[in-house]
Structures are given as C-alpha cells and as structure tokens.
Amino acid sequence: MSMLTVNNVHTYYGSIHALRGINLTIEQGEIVTLIGGNGAGKTTTLRTISGLLKPAQGEITLEGDDLLRYKPHEIVYKGLSMVPEGRGVFARMSVLENLEMGAFSRNNKQEIARNLDHVMTLFPRLKERRTQLAGTLSGGEQQMLATGRALMAEPRILLLDEPSMGLAPVLVELIFDTIVQINKEGVTILLVEQNALMALSIAHRGYVLQTGEIVLSDKAEKLKSDPEVQKAYLGIE
Amino acid sequence: MRTSISERALDAIVSGVLWGFRILIVLAIIIGTVLAIRAGTYTRAQWIDFVIFGVAQGSIYALIALGYTMVYGILRMINFAHGDIFMTGAFGAYFTATWLTKIGFTDRYPVLGLMIPILVAMIIATLIAMLVERIAYRPLRGAPRLVPLISAIGASFFLEYSFRGIFGPGKYAYPPINALEGEWVVLGIGILKVHVVVMVAAGIMMALLYTLVMYTKVGKAMRAVSENQDTAALMGIDVNKTIVSTFAIGAAMAGAAGVLFSLVYRQIDWFMGFTPGIKAFTAAVLGGIGNIPGAMVGGLVLGVFESVGPSLFLEGLGIIRPYQLKDVIAYTMLVMILLFRPSGILGERLTKQKA
Ligand SMILES: Nc1ncnc2c1ncn2[C@@H]1O[C@H](COP(=O)(O)OP(=O)(O)O)[C@@H](O)[C@H]1O
Ligand SMILES: [Mg+2]
C-alpha cells in the first residue's frame, strides 16, 4: 500500500480554482519533490493534504486511511506532519516550548525526551538557543526549529514547504543534508520547492505542478535532464 | 496636488491639537497635584487609604481585564459580553451566600462561607461564557471582524435583559460576612478586612492563571493558538477546544471578580457589569491588549489612578465634589491611550498582521 495517495483533488479559494485534479503517489521511504513556479499551487496542495484546506472533490489516503474524514489536528495523530511555508515558528515562545508544541500529540515523557535529544543532535544550534524566544532566531535557525518541531511528533511522513526560502546557500545545503538524513532514518518526505535543482538532486522522484495541474512526473534524474524542466525551472537554456 | 497640500495641513493641525491636548492634561495633573498637596486637605493616612482602596479596586479590574485580553489574544475580538459574565457570577454568588448566611453556615465557617460563593460564581460564569461562545461567536468565526463584535454587543444585551427579566430591575443587598467587618492593622496601617481579602484572593487567582498559561499544556496550547491557529492545528492542538478553554478561564476570573466586587460594594443588579466591564477593558488596553501581565498592571494602575486622582489632581484644581468625576478619569485615560499609545504600557505595537 502506498504511503500517501492524492487522487483527483480539486481545491478552491472561493471562486478561484487553485487545484484542478491533482494526482500524487508517495511510497514508503521515498523523497518526492513537488516543483513549480510561484502560484502553481504547491502550498495549496500541502495545506489540502494536511487538512487545513478542504478539497471540493477528490480523495487523499494515508496508508489506505481516508484523511478527509479527519480534522487538521487529528491528522498529526495519524503520523503526518508538515513544516509550513515561512516556517511558522511560535515567535513569542522559547525554542524549547516550540519543540514541546511539536510533541503535543504525544504523551510518553521518556519518548519525548529521547526525541528532543535527537532533534538537538540534528540541529546543535537549537540546543545553544533553547531558552531564546523563537522570534529572535535567524531565518536559518527558524527553519531548523520548524523542522525539528515537526519531527517531535515522530511522523512517518513529513511535508516540507519551501525550506530553502530566503536562506543563504550554505544553510540551504545544511537543511537539505538534514532532510536526507531524516529520510534515511525512515521518514517518508514530500518536499515542495522552487529551488528545483536542489530538490531534484536529493529526491527519488518529482512532480511538476503548473497552474493547479501536474504536468510532468518522473524519476528525479530524468526530470533534471528534461529540456522543458531545464528551461522552465532550472534556468538552463 | 492641492488636495495633498491641504491634507498635509489638516494632518499638521490634527497632530497639533492632539499634542496640545496631551500637554494640557499633563499640566492639569501636575498643577492639580501641587495645589492639592499644598492645600493639605488630606492626611498621610488618608492618602494611604486612597492607595489601598485603589489597589483593591484595581485588582478586581485586573481579574476582569484578563478575560478581555486573553480572548483578544486568541481571536482578535473584544468580547463585549464579558462584563455581563461578571454580573452572572455575582448573581450566582448572591443566592449562594444569602442561603449560606441564612442557615448560619457563613458565621460558623467564614472561610468556606467566602470560598463557596466564589466557586459557584466561577462555575456559573464559566458555563454561561461557554454557551455564549458556542452560540454567538463560533458560528461567526472567519466572518469580517465587525460581525462578531456586533454579535458580542447583542450577547451583552441579551444577558443584561434576561437577568433584568428574571430577577427584576431592583438592587439586591449582598450579605456581609461578619468575620470580615472592621480592620486589620498591618505595619501600623489600618486596612479594611474586606480589602485585604479582595487583594489576597485576586493575587492568588492571578498567580494561578499565570502559572496555568506559562507552564501547563493547556496554557501553552493557548499561547500557540493565539500566535497562529493553523500552525497550532498542525501540532495536533484542537483549536476550538483551546478557544473554549480561553473563554472558560477568562470567565472564571470574571466570576470570582463579581464576588469580590459584591463584597466591597454590597449590592448587585442586572446592570452592574457595565461600568466595571468598561473599566476593565480600559485596564486591558492600558496594559497592552493581548498581554496577560499587562492586564494585571493596567488594572492596578487604573484602580489607583481612579482612587487617588480625584483628591490628588481634580480637587487641587478647585473642582467641587471631584469623586463624581472618577469615571471621567478612566474614560479620559482610555481615549488618551488609544490616541497616543495604542500598544499600552507593556504591549507590542499592533502590527498589520495582528490588526
Ligand atoms: N488565501 C488565498 N486566497 C485566495 N487565493 C489564494 C490564496 N492562497 C493562494 N491563492 C491562489 O492559489 C494559487 C496557488 O497558490 P499557492 O498554492 O500558494 O502557490 P505556490 O505555493 O505554488 O506558490 C495562486 O493563484 C494563488 O494566488
Ligand atoms: Mg507556496
């Protein structure tokens, strides 16, 4: 059974038809990337999967379980977490409190403590700054915090919305390395990116989204060498 | 071009008038204060009395203000019915306390005779606030901001006139607790026992609330939801449940405040929530709306200002019967803060995103 399937999903904002029949499949253990230009519908796709938006039509299943039956906060309990666009850290809460919020869906104190240690080893910077208010962190640190916070829920699948946005190249590399490591530890990844080159270099497969529709899907290397993709998203003429 | 020049001129005039207004009020306060102290109408002990009364009064404002500020923090909405929630708590306490006094319980166990009505008031206020949230606010979530505001005013009228209809327009005398008659002498200063109880009870309630908000899972969820509802939901936080908890906790504080208020003023009626409600709202704005410590500080500052102000700077200016103007002080303060420092004493600037 596939980890996540999105079948013919249509999502609207009022009368704006933002997703026009999206189909995606993600297998257990994969890194799949969803690339596309500004306004293509990437964020809308992730918000629909995580329950924040209700699709007008279509099906979304997580290991066969119909996700549309659940409220957004219930979906976390099913093993799906999302790092929202623009990180969405709780600015007036400390780094540690943000991470605690990430573990809101869990009760076992020992397991939570073990997860916290794990996140702190993934991102030593967060350990240094654990008592600091999240709003005072740099963009890169906030991205680490948002990612670490999502991991605190111990998800089986992690959705990331443009983790590289606004970050210096060194930091982008660090974040992407960590994504690969998280994946090696067994977490399935759906990565949304405008930085298509970086995304395709760590992903197994990719989908190309254009004005609310999937226009291409293939192995990541294939997409990387596709002339259309190169022209539109990789800046190669 | 011409309009823009005349607009700029108008802006300059408006800002000049505002500055003049500000300077005038500061001058009036200073001159009044100097004259009042020179005149020496009041003794040192009397000034201390004014301050203590102000702190007692202010801690009641602070308790009510917490509900305004917490609901604003989480929904960006002014819960206009909050003052009436305070009134419903006072009514619940009145009937309980009257009965306890009649059967002689209050005289035998004064501490319980105080605490049981407070508990009843908190429960009743909480239940009514939860109903109001469910019926009048939740269906309007996501509507333009004016809509829930109008609904809140409607809820306020509904509660006021329901209570007027059920209990009549008259005033009820709140039964005194005999053990709380008279004064205690603390550090050589005589303080009314009732005022001590009010300050201590309010202090305990506020400490409990602060601990709850800062250190418990529910409290942290409330803070997370107040920052971003969608992100909070992504953490697994049930946003609706958290919003209800916020209303409930704010209402419990208001219910307790209703009892403390009744102990001081000894009478209750269907309209008693209106003025303290507006005062507490002023306190919340004064402290920076959305800010919990701000509401506490704002309440105390307003209480003391109101209590000391009439004798200190109004009487000094030769105003006769200045005590009748004590409400004017609160309302002047509200207008001044809104004009000059909308973020309040401890508040952050209202950013576009929040407003
Ligand atoms: N809150 C909203 N209200 C109305 N339209 C929206 C909203 N959010 C996004 N859209 C529209 O939906 C489309 C897809 O947006 P989005 O999913 O944010 O794209 P992406 O993440 O790929 O940049 C765009 O045309 C955008 O203008
Ligand atoms: Mg986006």
Coordinates of C-alpha atoms and ligand atoms in Angstrom, one line a residue:
Chain A
M1 CA 0.0 0.0 0.0
S2 CA 1.3 3.5 -0.8
M3 CA 2.2 5.8 2.0
L4 CA 0.2 8.7 0.6
T5 CA -2.1 8.9 -2.4
V6 CA -3.7 12.0 -3.7
N7 CA -6.4 11.3 -6.2
N8 CA -8.1 13.9 -8.5
V9 CA -8.1 16.6 -5.8
H10 CA -9.7 19.9 -6.6
T11 CA -9.4 22.8 -4.1
Y12 CA -10.9 26.3 -4.3
Y13 CA -10.4 29.6 -2.6
G14 CA -13.9 31.0 -3.0
S15 CA -14.3 31.0 -6.8
I16 CA -10.6 30.6 -7.5
H17 CA -9.9 27.0 -8.8
A18 CA -6.4 26.5 -7.3
L19 CA -6.0 22.8 -7.7
R20 CA -7.5 21.2 -10.8
G21 CA -7.4 17.5 -10.2
I22 CA -4.1 16.6 -8.6
N23 CA -2.8 13.0 -8.6
L24 CA 0.2 12.0 -6.5
T25 CA 1.5 8.8 -5.0
I26 CA 4.3 8.5 -2.5
E27 CA 5.8 5.2 -1.4
Q28 CA 7.1 4.4 2.0
G29 CA 10.7 5.6 2.4
E30 CA 10.8 7.9 -0.7
I31 CA 11.8 11.5 -1.0
V32 CA 9.3 13.0 -3.5
T33 CA 9.6 16.6 -4.6
L34 CA 6.8 18.8 -6.0
I35 CA 8.3 21.7 -8.0
G36 CA 6.6 24.5 -9.8
G37 CA 6.7 28.3 -10.2
N38 CA 5.2 30.9 -7.9
G39 CA 1.4 30.5 -7.6
A40 CA 1.4 27.0 -9.2
G41 CA -0.5 25.5 -6.2
K42 CA 2.3 23.9 -4.2
T43 CA 1.3 25.3 -0.9
T44 CA -2.3 24.7 -1.6
T45 CA -1.5 21.0 -2.3
L46 CA 0.3 20.6 1.1
R47 CA -2.4 22.5 3.0
T48 CA -5.0 20.3 1.5
I49 CA -3.1 17.1 2.4
S50 CA -2.6 18.3 6.0
G51 CA -6.3 19.1 6.4
L52 CA -6.0 22.9 6.6
L53 CA -8.0 23.3 3.4
K54 CA -10.9 21.1 2.4
P55 CA -10.9 19.9 -1.2
A56 CA -14.2 20.2 -3.1
Q57 CA -13.6 16.9 -4.7
G58 CA -11.1 14.0 -4.7
E59 CA -9.5 11.5 -2.3
I60 CA -6.5 11.6 0.0
T61 CA -5.4 8.5 1.8
L62 CA -2.5 7.8 4.2
E63 CA -1.7 4.1 4.1
G64 CA -5.2 3.4 3.0
D65 CA -6.8 5.6 5.7
D66 CA -9.1 8.3 4.3
L67 CA -7.6 11.5 5.6
L68 CA -10.6 13.7 4.6
R69 CA -12.6 12.3 7.5
Y70 CA -10.3 14.0 10.0
K71 CA -9.9 17.5 11.4
P72 CA -6.5 19.0 10.8
H73 CA -5.3 18.5 14.4
E74 CA -6.3 14.8 14.2
I75 CA -4.2 14.2 11.1
V76 CA -1.0 14.7 13.2
Y77 CA -2.0 11.7 15.3
K78 CA -2.1 9.6 12.0
G79 CA 1.7 10.2 11.5
L80 CA 1.7 13.1 9.1
S81 CA 3.5 16.3 10.0
M82 CA 4.0 19.5 8.0
V83 CA 6.6 22.3 8.1
P84 CA 4.6 25.2 6.8
E85 CA 5.8 27.8 4.3
G86 CA 7.6 30.6 6.0
R87 CA 8.4 28.2 8.9
G88 CA 5.6 29.4 11.2
V89 CA 7.6 29.2 14.5
F90 CA 5.7 30.5 17.5
A91 CA 7.7 33.7 17.8
R92 CA 6.7 34.6 21.4
M93 CA 7.5 31.1 22.7
S94 CA 11.0 29.8 23.5
V95 CA 12.8 27.3 21.3
L96 CA 12.2 24.6 23.8
E97 CA 8.5 25.5 24.1
N98 CA 8.2 25.3 20.3
L99 CA 9.7 21.9 20.3
E100 CA 7.3 20.9 23.1
M101 CA 4.4 22.0 21.0
G102 CA 5.7 19.7 18.2
A103 CA 5.2 16.8 20.7
F104 CA 1.7 18.0 21.6
S105 CA 0.2 14.8 20.1
R106 CA 2.2 12.5 22.3
N107 CA 2.1 11.6 25.9
N108 CA 5.1 9.4 26.7
K109 CA 7.5 11.7 28.5
Q110 CA 10.5 9.4 28.0
E111 CA 10.0 9.1 24.3
I112 CA 9.5 12.8 24.0
A113 CA 12.8 13.4 25.9
R114 CA 14.5 11.0 23.6
N115 CA 13.1 12.8 20.5
L116 CA 14.2 16.1 21.9
D117 CA 17.8 14.8 22.3
H118 CA 17.6 13.5 18.7
V119 CA 16.5 16.9 17.4
M120 CA 19.2 18.7 19.4
T121 CA 21.8 16.4 17.8
L122 CA 20.4 17.1 14.3
F123 CA 20.5 20.8 15.0
P124 CA 23.1 21.7 17.7
R125 CA 22.3 25.3 17.1
L126 CA 18.8 24.8 18.7
K127 CA 20.4 23.4 21.8
E128 CA 22.5 26.6 22.2
R129 CA 19.5 28.7 21.8
R130 CA 16.9 26.6 23.6
T131 CA 15.8 29.3 26.1
Q132 CA 15.7 32.1 23.5
L133 CA 12.4 33.3 22.0
A134 CA 11.9 31.8 18.6
G135 CA 11.1 35.2 17.1
T136 CA 14.7 36.3 17.8
L137 CA 16.2 33.5 15.7
S138 CA 17.7 34.0 12.3
G139 CA 15.9 32.6 9.2
G140 CA 18.1 29.5 9.1
E141 CA 17.6 28.8 12.7
Q142 CA 13.9 29.2 12.4
Q143 CA 13.9 26.7 9.6
M144 CA 15.8 24.3 11.8
L145 CA 13.3 24.9 14.6
A146 CA 10.3 24.4 12.4
T147 CA 11.8 21.1 11.0
G148 CA 12.8 19.9 14.5
R149 CA 9.4 20.8 15.8
A150 CA 7.7 18.7 13.1
L151 CA 10.0 15.8 14.0
M152 CA 8.9 16.0 17.6
A153 CA 5.6 14.4 16.5
E154 CA 7.6 11.4 15.3
P155 CA 5.9 11.5 11.9
R156 CA 6.1 8.7 9.4
I157 CA 5.7 11.2 6.6
L158 CA 6.9 14.8 6.6
L159 CA 5.7 17.5 4.3
L160 CA 8.1 20.5 3.8
D161 CA 7.0 23.7 2.2
E162 CA 10.0 25.6 0.6
P163 CA 12.5 25.0 3.4
S164 CA 15.2 26.8 1.3
M165 CA 13.1 30.1 1.0
G166 CA 15.2 33.1 1.9
L167 CA 18.2 31.2 3.2
A168 CA 21.9 31.6 2.3
P169 CA 23.3 28.7 0.1
V170 CA 25.3 27.2 3.0
L171 CA 22.2 27.0 5.1
V172 CA 20.2 25.5 2.2
E173 CA 22.8 22.8 1.9
L174 CA 22.7 22.1 5.6
I175 CA 18.9 21.9 5.6
F176 CA 18.9 19.6 2.6
D177 CA 21.5 17.3 4.2
T178 CA 19.4 17.0 7.2
I179 CA 16.3 16.2 5.1
V180 CA 18.3 13.3 3.5
Q181 CA 19.4 12.1 7.0
I182 CA 15.8 12.3 8.3
N183 CA 14.7 10.2 5.3
K184 CA 17.5 7.6 5.9
E185 CA 16.1 7.3 9.4
G186 CA 12.9 6.0 7.8
V187 CA 10.7 9.1 7.4
T188 CA 9.0 9.5 4.0
I189 CA 9.4 13.0 2.6
L190 CA 7.2 15.2 0.4
L191 CA 9.3 18.3 -0.4
V192 CA 7.9 21.4 -2.1
E193 CA 10.5 23.6 -3.6
Q194 CA 11.1 26.5 -6.0
N195 CA 14.8 25.7 -5.8
A196 CA 14.2 22.8 -8.3
L197 CA 17.8 21.9 -8.8
M198 CA 18.5 21.3 -5.1
A199 CA 15.2 19.4 -4.7
L200 CA 15.8 17.2 -7.7
S201 CA 19.3 16.4 -6.5
I202 CA 18.1 14.8 -3.3
A203 CA 14.7 13.4 -4.4
H204 CA 13.9 10.0 -5.8
R205 CA 11.0 11.2 -7.9
G206 CA 9.5 14.5 -8.8
Y207 CA 6.2 16.1 -9.9
V208 CA 6.0 19.3 -11.8
L209 CA 3.0 21.5 -11.0
Q210 CA 1.7 24.2 -13.3
T211 CA -1.4 26.3 -12.6
G212 CA -3.0 23.7 -10.4
E213 CA -2.2 20.7 -12.5
I214 CA 0.5 18.1 -12.6
V215 CA 2.1 18.4 -16.0
L216 CA 5.1 16.0 -15.6
S217 CA 6.2 13.3 -13.2
D218 CA 9.3 11.1 -13.4
K219 CA 12.4 9.9 -11.7
A220 CA 14.4 12.9 -10.4
E221 CA 17.4 12.4 -12.7
K222 CA 15.1 12.2 -15.7
L223 CA 13.4 15.5 -14.7
K224 CA 16.7 17.1 -14.2
S225 CA 17.7 16.3 -17.8
D226 CA 14.3 17.1 -19.3
P227 CA 14.7 20.1 -21.6
E228 CA 11.3 21.6 -20.7
V229 CA 12.1 21.4 -17.0
Q230 CA 15.6 22.8 -17.5
K231 CA 14.2 25.7 -19.4
A232 CA 11.3 26.5 -17.0
Y233 CA 12.7 25.7 -13.6
L234 CA 16.5 25.2 -13.7
G235 CA 17.4 28.3 -15.6
I236 CA 19.2 26.3 -18.2
E237 CA 18.7 27.5 -21.8
Chain B
M1 CA -1.5 68.4 -5.7
R2 CA -3.6 71.0 -3.9
T3 CA -5.6 68.4 -2.0
S4 CA -2.4 66.7 -0.9
I5 CA -1.1 70.1 0.5
S6 CA -4.4 70.8 2.3
E7 CA -4.4 67.3 3.6
R8 CA -1.0 67.7 5.0
A9 CA -2.0 71.0 6.6
L10 CA -5.0 69.2 8.1
D11 CA -2.7 66.5 9.4
A12 CA -0.5 69.1 11.0
I13 CA -3.4 70.8 12.6
V14 CA -4.8 67.5 14.0
S15 CA -1.5 66.5 15.3
G16 CA -1.0 69.9 16.9
V17 CA -4.4 69.7 18.6
L18 CA -3.6 66.2 19.9
W19 CA -0.3 67.5 21.2
G20 CA -2.0 70.4 22.8
F21 CA -4.5 68.1 24.4
R22 CA -1.7 65.9 25.8
I23 CA 0.2 68.8 27.2
L24 CA -2.9 70.3 28.7
I25 CA -3.8 67.1 30.6
V26 CA -0.2 66.6 31.8
L27 CA -0.2 70.2 33.0
A28 CA -3.6 69.9 34.7
I29 CA -2.4 66.8 36.5
I30 CA 0.9 68.5 37.7
I31 CA -0.7 71.7 38.7
G32 CA -3.6 70.0 40.4
T33 CA -1.3 67.7 42.3
V34 CA 0.9 70.5 43.5
L35 CA -2.1 72.6 44.6
A36 CA -3.7 69.6 46.4
I37 CA -0.5 68.8 48.3
R38 CA 0.0 72.5 49.2
A39 CA -3.6 72.7 50.5
G40 CA -3.0 69.7 52.7
T41 CA -6.7 68.7 53.0
Y42 CA -5.8 65.1 53.5
T43 CA -3.5 63.5 56.0
R44 CA -0.9 61.0 55.1
A45 CA -3.0 58.2 56.5
Q46 CA -5.9 59.3 54.2
W47 CA -3.6 59.2 51.2
I48 CA -2.5 55.7 52.1
D49 CA -6.2 54.7 52.4
F50 CA -6.8 56.0 48.9
V51 CA -4.0 54.0 47.5
I52 CA -5.1 50.8 49.3
F53 CA -8.6 51.2 48.1
G54 CA -7.2 51.8 44.6
V55 CA -5.2 48.6 44.8
A56 CA -8.2 46.6 45.9
Q57 CA -10.4 48.1 43.3
G58 CA -7.6 47.7 40.7
S59 CA -7.1 44.0 41.4
I60 CA -10.8 43.5 40.7
Y61 CA -10.4 45.4 37.4
A62 CA -7.3 43.2 36.7
L63 CA -9.2 40.0 37.2
I64 CA -11.9 41.1 34.7
A65 CA -9.3 42.5 32.3
L66 CA -7.6 39.1 32.0
G67 CA -10.7 37.8 30.2
Y68 CA -10.8 40.6 27.7
T69 CA -7.1 40.3 27.0
M70 CA -7.0 36.5 26.7
V71 CA -9.9 36.4 24.3
Y72 CA -8.5 39.3 22.3
G73 CA -5.1 37.5 22.2
I74 CA -6.6 34.4 20.7
L75 CA -9.5 35.7 18.5
R76 CA -8.6 39.4 18.0
M77 CA -12.0 40.1 19.2
I78 CA -13.4 42.3 22.0
N79 CA -15.8 40.2 24.0
F80 CA -18.3 42.9 24.9
A81 CA -20.4 40.5 26.9
H82 CA -17.5 39.9 29.3
G83 CA -18.8 42.5 31.8
D84 CA -22.1 40.7 31.9
I85 CA -20.4 37.4 32.5
F86 CA -19.0 39.1 35.7
M87 CA -22.6 40.1 36.6
T88 CA -23.9 36.5 36.2
G89 CA -21.2 35.3 38.6
A90 CA -22.2 37.9 41.1
F91 CA -25.8 36.7 41.0
G92 CA -24.8 33.1 41.4
A93 CA -22.8 34.1 44.4
Y94 CA -25.5 36.3 45.8
F95 CA -28.1 33.4 46.0
T96 CA -25.5 31.0 47.4
A97 CA -24.2 33.5 50.0
T98 CA -27.7 34.5 51.1
W99 CA -28.6 30.9 51.7
L100 CA -25.4 30.1 53.5
T101 CA -25.9 33.1 55.7
K102 CA -29.5 32.3 56.4
I103 CA -28.7 28.8 57.6
G104 CA -25.9 30.2 59.8
F105 CA -23.1 28.5 57.8
T106 CA -21.2 31.7 57.0
D107 CA -21.0 32.6 60.7
R108 CA -19.7 29.2 61.7
Y109 CA -17.2 28.7 58.8
P110 CA -16.4 32.2 57.4
V111 CA -13.6 31.0 55.2
L112 CA -15.8 28.4 53.5
G113 CA -18.6 31.0 53.5
L114 CA -16.4 33.1 51.4
M115 CA -15.0 30.4 49.2
I116 CA -18.1 28.5 48.3
P117 CA -19.9 31.5 46.7
I118 CA -16.7 32.3 44.8
L119 CA -16.6 28.8 43.4
V120 CA -20.3 28.9 42.5
A121 CA -19.8 32.2 40.7
M122 CA -16.8 30.9 38.8
I123 CA -18.8 27.8 37.6
I124 CA -21.8 29.8 36.6
A125 CA -19.8 32.4 34.8
T126 CA -17.8 29.7 33.0
L127 CA -20.9 27.8 31.8
I128 CA -22.6 31.0 30.6
A129 CA -19.4 32.1 28.8
M130 CA -19.1 28.8 27.1
L131 CA -22.7 29.0 25.9
V132 CA -22.2 32.5 24.6
E133 CA -19.0 31.4 22.7
R134 CA -20.8 28.4 21.2
I135 CA -24.0 30.2 20.2
A136 CA -22.9 33.8 19.4
Y137 CA -19.3 33.7 18.4
R138 CA -18.2 30.3 17.0
P139 CA -20.6 30.3 14.0
L140 CA -19.2 33.7 13.1
R141 CA -15.5 32.7 13.1
G142 CA -13.9 33.8 9.9
A143 CA -16.5 36.5 9.3
P144 CA -15.3 40.1 9.0
R145 CA -14.2 41.5 12.3
L146 CA -17.2 43.8 12.8
V147 CA -19.6 40.9 12.7
P148 CA -18.6 39.1 15.9
L149 CA -18.3 42.5 17.6
I150 CA -21.9 43.2 16.8
S151 CA -22.8 39.7 18.0
A152 CA -21.0 40.4 21.3
I153 CA -22.9 43.5 21.9
G154 CA -26.1 41.5 21.2
A155 CA -25.0 38.9 23.7
S156 CA -24.3 41.6 26.2
F157 CA -27.8 43.0 25.9
F158 CA -29.3 39.5 25.9
L159 CA -27.6 38.7 29.3
E160 CA -28.5 42.0 30.8
Y161 CA -32.1 42.0 29.9
S162 CA -32.6 38.3 30.6
F163 CA -31.3 38.9 34.2
R164 CA -33.5 42.0 34.4
G165 CA -36.5 40.0 33.3
I166 CA -35.8 37.1 35.7
F167 CA -34.6 39.0 38.8
G168 CA -36.2 42.4 38.2
P169 CA -34.7 45.8 37.8
G170 CA -34.0 46.4 41.6
K171 CA -30.9 46.1 43.6
Y172 CA -30.1 43.1 45.9
A173 CA -28.1 43.6 49.1
Y174 CA -25.2 41.2 49.1
P175 CA -24.9 39.6 52.6
P176 CA -21.9 40.8 54.6
I177 CA -19.5 38.3 56.1
N178 CA -19.5 39.2 59.8
A179 CA -15.9 37.9 60.3
L180 CA -14.8 40.4 57.7
E181 CA -16.2 43.5 59.4
G182 CA -13.7 46.0 60.6
E183 CA -10.0 46.5 60.1
W184 CA -6.7 44.7 60.4
V185 CA -3.7 46.7 61.4
V186 CA -0.7 45.9 59.1
L187 CA 2.6 47.8 59.7
G188 CA 0.7 50.4 61.7
I189 CA -1.8 51.0 58.9
G190 CA -5.4 50.1 59.4
I191 CA -6.8 48.2 56.4
L192 CA -10.4 47.1 55.9
K193 CA -10.5 43.3 56.2
V194 CA -12.6 43.2 53.0
H195 CA -9.9 45.0 51.1
V196 CA -7.3 42.6 52.4
V197 CA -9.4 39.6 51.3
V198 CA -10.0 41.2 47.9
M199 CA -6.3 41.8 47.3
V200 CA -5.2 38.4 48.5
A201 CA -7.9 36.5 46.6
A202 CA -7.2 38.4 43.4
G203 CA -3.5 37.9 43.9
I204 CA -3.9 34.1 44.3
M205 CA -6.2 33.9 41.2
M206 CA -3.8 35.8 39.1
A207 CA -0.8 33.7 40.2
L208 CA -2.8 30.6 39.3
L209 CA -3.7 31.9 35.9
Y210 CA -0.2 33.0 35.1
T211 CA 1.2 29.5 36.1
L212 CA -1.5 27.8 34.0
V213 CA -0.8 29.9 30.9
M214 CA 3.0 29.7 31.2
Y215 CA 3.6 26.1 32.4
T216 CA 0.7 23.8 31.6
K217 CA 0.0 22.0 28.3
V218 CA -3.4 23.8 28.0
G219 CA -1.7 27.2 28.7
K220 CA 1.0 26.6 26.1
A221 CA -1.7 25.5 23.6
M222 CA -3.5 28.7 24.3
R223 CA -0.3 30.7 23.5
A224 CA 0.3 28.7 20.4
V225 CA -3.2 29.2 19.1
S226 CA -3.0 32.9 19.8
E227 CA 0.1 33.1 17.6
N228 CA -1.2 31.1 14.7
Q229 CA -4.3 28.9 14.6
D230 CA -3.3 26.9 11.5
T231 CA 0.2 26.1 12.8
A232 CA -1.2 25.2 16.2
A233 CA -3.5 22.7 14.4
L234 CA -0.5 21.3 12.6
M235 CA 0.9 20.5 16.1
G236 CA -2.2 18.4 16.9
I237 CA -3.8 21.2 19.0
D238 CA -7.6 21.2 18.9
V239 CA -8.1 24.9 18.1
N240 CA -11.8 25.0 19.0
K241 CA -11.3 23.3 22.3
T242 CA -8.4 25.7 23.1
I243 CA -10.6 28.7 22.3
V244 CA -13.4 27.4 24.6
S245 CA -10.8 26.9 27.4
T246 CA -9.7 30.5 27.0
F247 CA -13.3 31.8 27.3
A248 CA -13.8 29.5 30.3
I249 CA -10.7 30.6 32.2
G250 CA -11.4 34.3 31.5
A251 CA -15.0 33.8 32.7
A252 CA -13.9 32.0 35.8
M253 CA -11.7 35.1 36.7
A254 CA -14.6 37.4 36.0
G255 CA -17.0 35.3 38.1
A256 CA -14.6 35.5 41.0
A257 CA -14.2 39.2 40.5
G258 CA -18.0 39.5 40.6
V259 CA -18.0 38.2 44.2
L260 CA -15.1 40.4 45.3
F261 CA -16.8 43.4 43.8
S262 CA -20.0 42.5 45.6
L263 CA -18.2 42.1 48.9
V264 CA -16.9 45.7 48.5
Y265 CA -20.0 47.4 47.2
R266 CA -22.6 45.2 48.9
Q267 CA -25.2 45.4 46.2
I268 CA -25.8 43.7 42.9
D269 CA -28.2 44.3 40.0
W270 CA -28.6 43.3 36.3
F271 CA -26.6 46.3 35.0
M272 CA -23.6 46.0 37.5
G273 CA -21.3 44.5 34.8
F274 CA -21.4 47.5 32.5
T275 CA -19.1 50.1 34.3
P276 CA -16.6 47.6 35.7
G277 CA -16.6 46.0 32.2
I278 CA -15.6 49.2 30.5
K279 CA -13.1 50.0 33.3
A280 CA -11.5 46.5 32.9
F281 CA -11.5 46.9 29.2
T282 CA -9.6 50.2 29.7
A283 CA -7.2 48.4 32.0
A284 CA -6.6 45.8 29.3
V285 CA -5.9 48.4 26.7
L286 CA -3.8 50.4 29.2
G287 CA -1.6 47.3 29.8
G288 CA -1.5 46.4 26.1
I289 CA -4.4 44.3 24.9
G290 CA -3.5 40.7 24.4
N291 CA -0.8 40.9 27.1
I292 CA -1.6 39.0 30.3
P293 CA 0.9 40.7 32.7
G294 CA -0.2 43.9 31.0
A295 CA -3.8 43.4 32.1
M296 CA -2.8 42.9 35.7
V297 CA -0.6 46.0 35.7
G298 CA -3.2 48.0 33.8
G299 CA -5.9 47.1 36.3
L300 CA -3.8 48.1 39.3
V301 CA -2.7 51.4 37.6
L302 CA -6.3 52.3 36.7
G303 CA -7.6 51.4 40.2
V304 CA -5.0 53.5 41.9
F305 CA -5.4 56.4 39.5
E306 CA -9.2 56.4 40.0
S307 CA -8.9 56.3 43.7
V308 CA -6.2 58.8 44.2
G309 CA -6.9 61.0 41.2
P310 CA -10.0 62.9 42.3
S311 CA -8.4 64.1 45.5
L312 CA -5.0 64.5 44.1
F313 CA -5.4 66.4 40.9
L314 CA -9.1 67.2 40.5
E315 CA -9.7 68.7 43.9
G316 CA -6.4 70.6 43.6
L317 CA -7.8 72.3 40.5
G318 CA -10.7 73.5 42.6
I319 CA -13.3 71.1 41.2
I320 CA -16.1 70.6 43.6
R321 CA -17.2 67.0 44.5
P322 CA -14.3 65.5 42.5
Y323 CA -15.4 62.0 43.4
Q324 CA -18.2 62.2 40.9
L325 CA -15.6 62.6 38.2
K326 CA -13.7 59.4 38.9
D327 CA -15.2 57.6 36.0
V328 CA -14.1 60.5 33.8
I329 CA -10.6 59.7 34.7
A330 CA -10.9 56.2 33.4
Y331 CA -12.5 57.3 30.2
T332 CA -10.0 60.0 29.6
M333 CA -7.3 57.5 30.1
L334 CA -8.9 55.2 27.6
V335 CA -9.1 57.9 25.0
M336 CA -5.6 59.1 25.7
I337 CA -4.1 55.6 25.4
L338 CA -6.0 54.9 22.2
L339 CA -4.7 58.2 20.7
F340 CA -1.2 58.2 21.9
R341 CA 0.0 54.7 22.7
P342 CA -2.4 52.1 21.3
S343 CA 0.0 49.4 22.3
G344 CA -0.4 50.1 26.0
I345 CA 2.2 50.1 28.8
L346 CA 3.6 46.6 28.2
G347 CA 2.1 45.9 24.7
E348 CA 3.9 45.4 21.5
R349 CA 2.9 47.6 18.5
L350 CA -0.1 46.3 16.8
T351 CA 1.3 45.1 13.5
K352 CA -0.8 44.9 10.4
Q353 CA -0.8 41.1 10.6
K354 CA -2.3 41.2 14.1
A355 CA -4.7 44.1 13.4
Ligands
LIG1 N1 -5.7 32.5 0.7 C1 -5.9 32.6 -0.6 N2 -6.9 33.2 -1.2 C2 -7.1 33.2 -2.5 N3 -6.3 32.7 -3.4 C3 -5.2 32.1 -3.0 C4 -4.9 32.0 -1.5 N4 -3.7 31.4 -1.4 C5 -3.3 31.1 -2.7 N5 -4.2 31.5 -3.6 C6 -4.1 31.4 -5.0 O1 -4.0 30.0 -5.3 C7 -3.0 29.7 -6.3 C8 -1.9 28.8 -5.7 O2 -1.3 29.4 -4.7 P1 -0.2 28.6 -3.8 O3 -0.7 27.3 -3.5 O4 0.2 29.5 -2.7 O5 1.0 28.6 -4.8 P2 2.6 28.2 -4.6 O6 2.7 27.7 -3.2 O7 2.9 27.2 -5.6 O8 3.4 29.5 -4.8 C9 -2.4 31.1 -6.7 O9 -3.0 31.5 -7.8 C10 -2.8 32.0 -5.5 O10 -3.0 33.3 -5.9
MG2 MG 3.9 28.4 -1.7

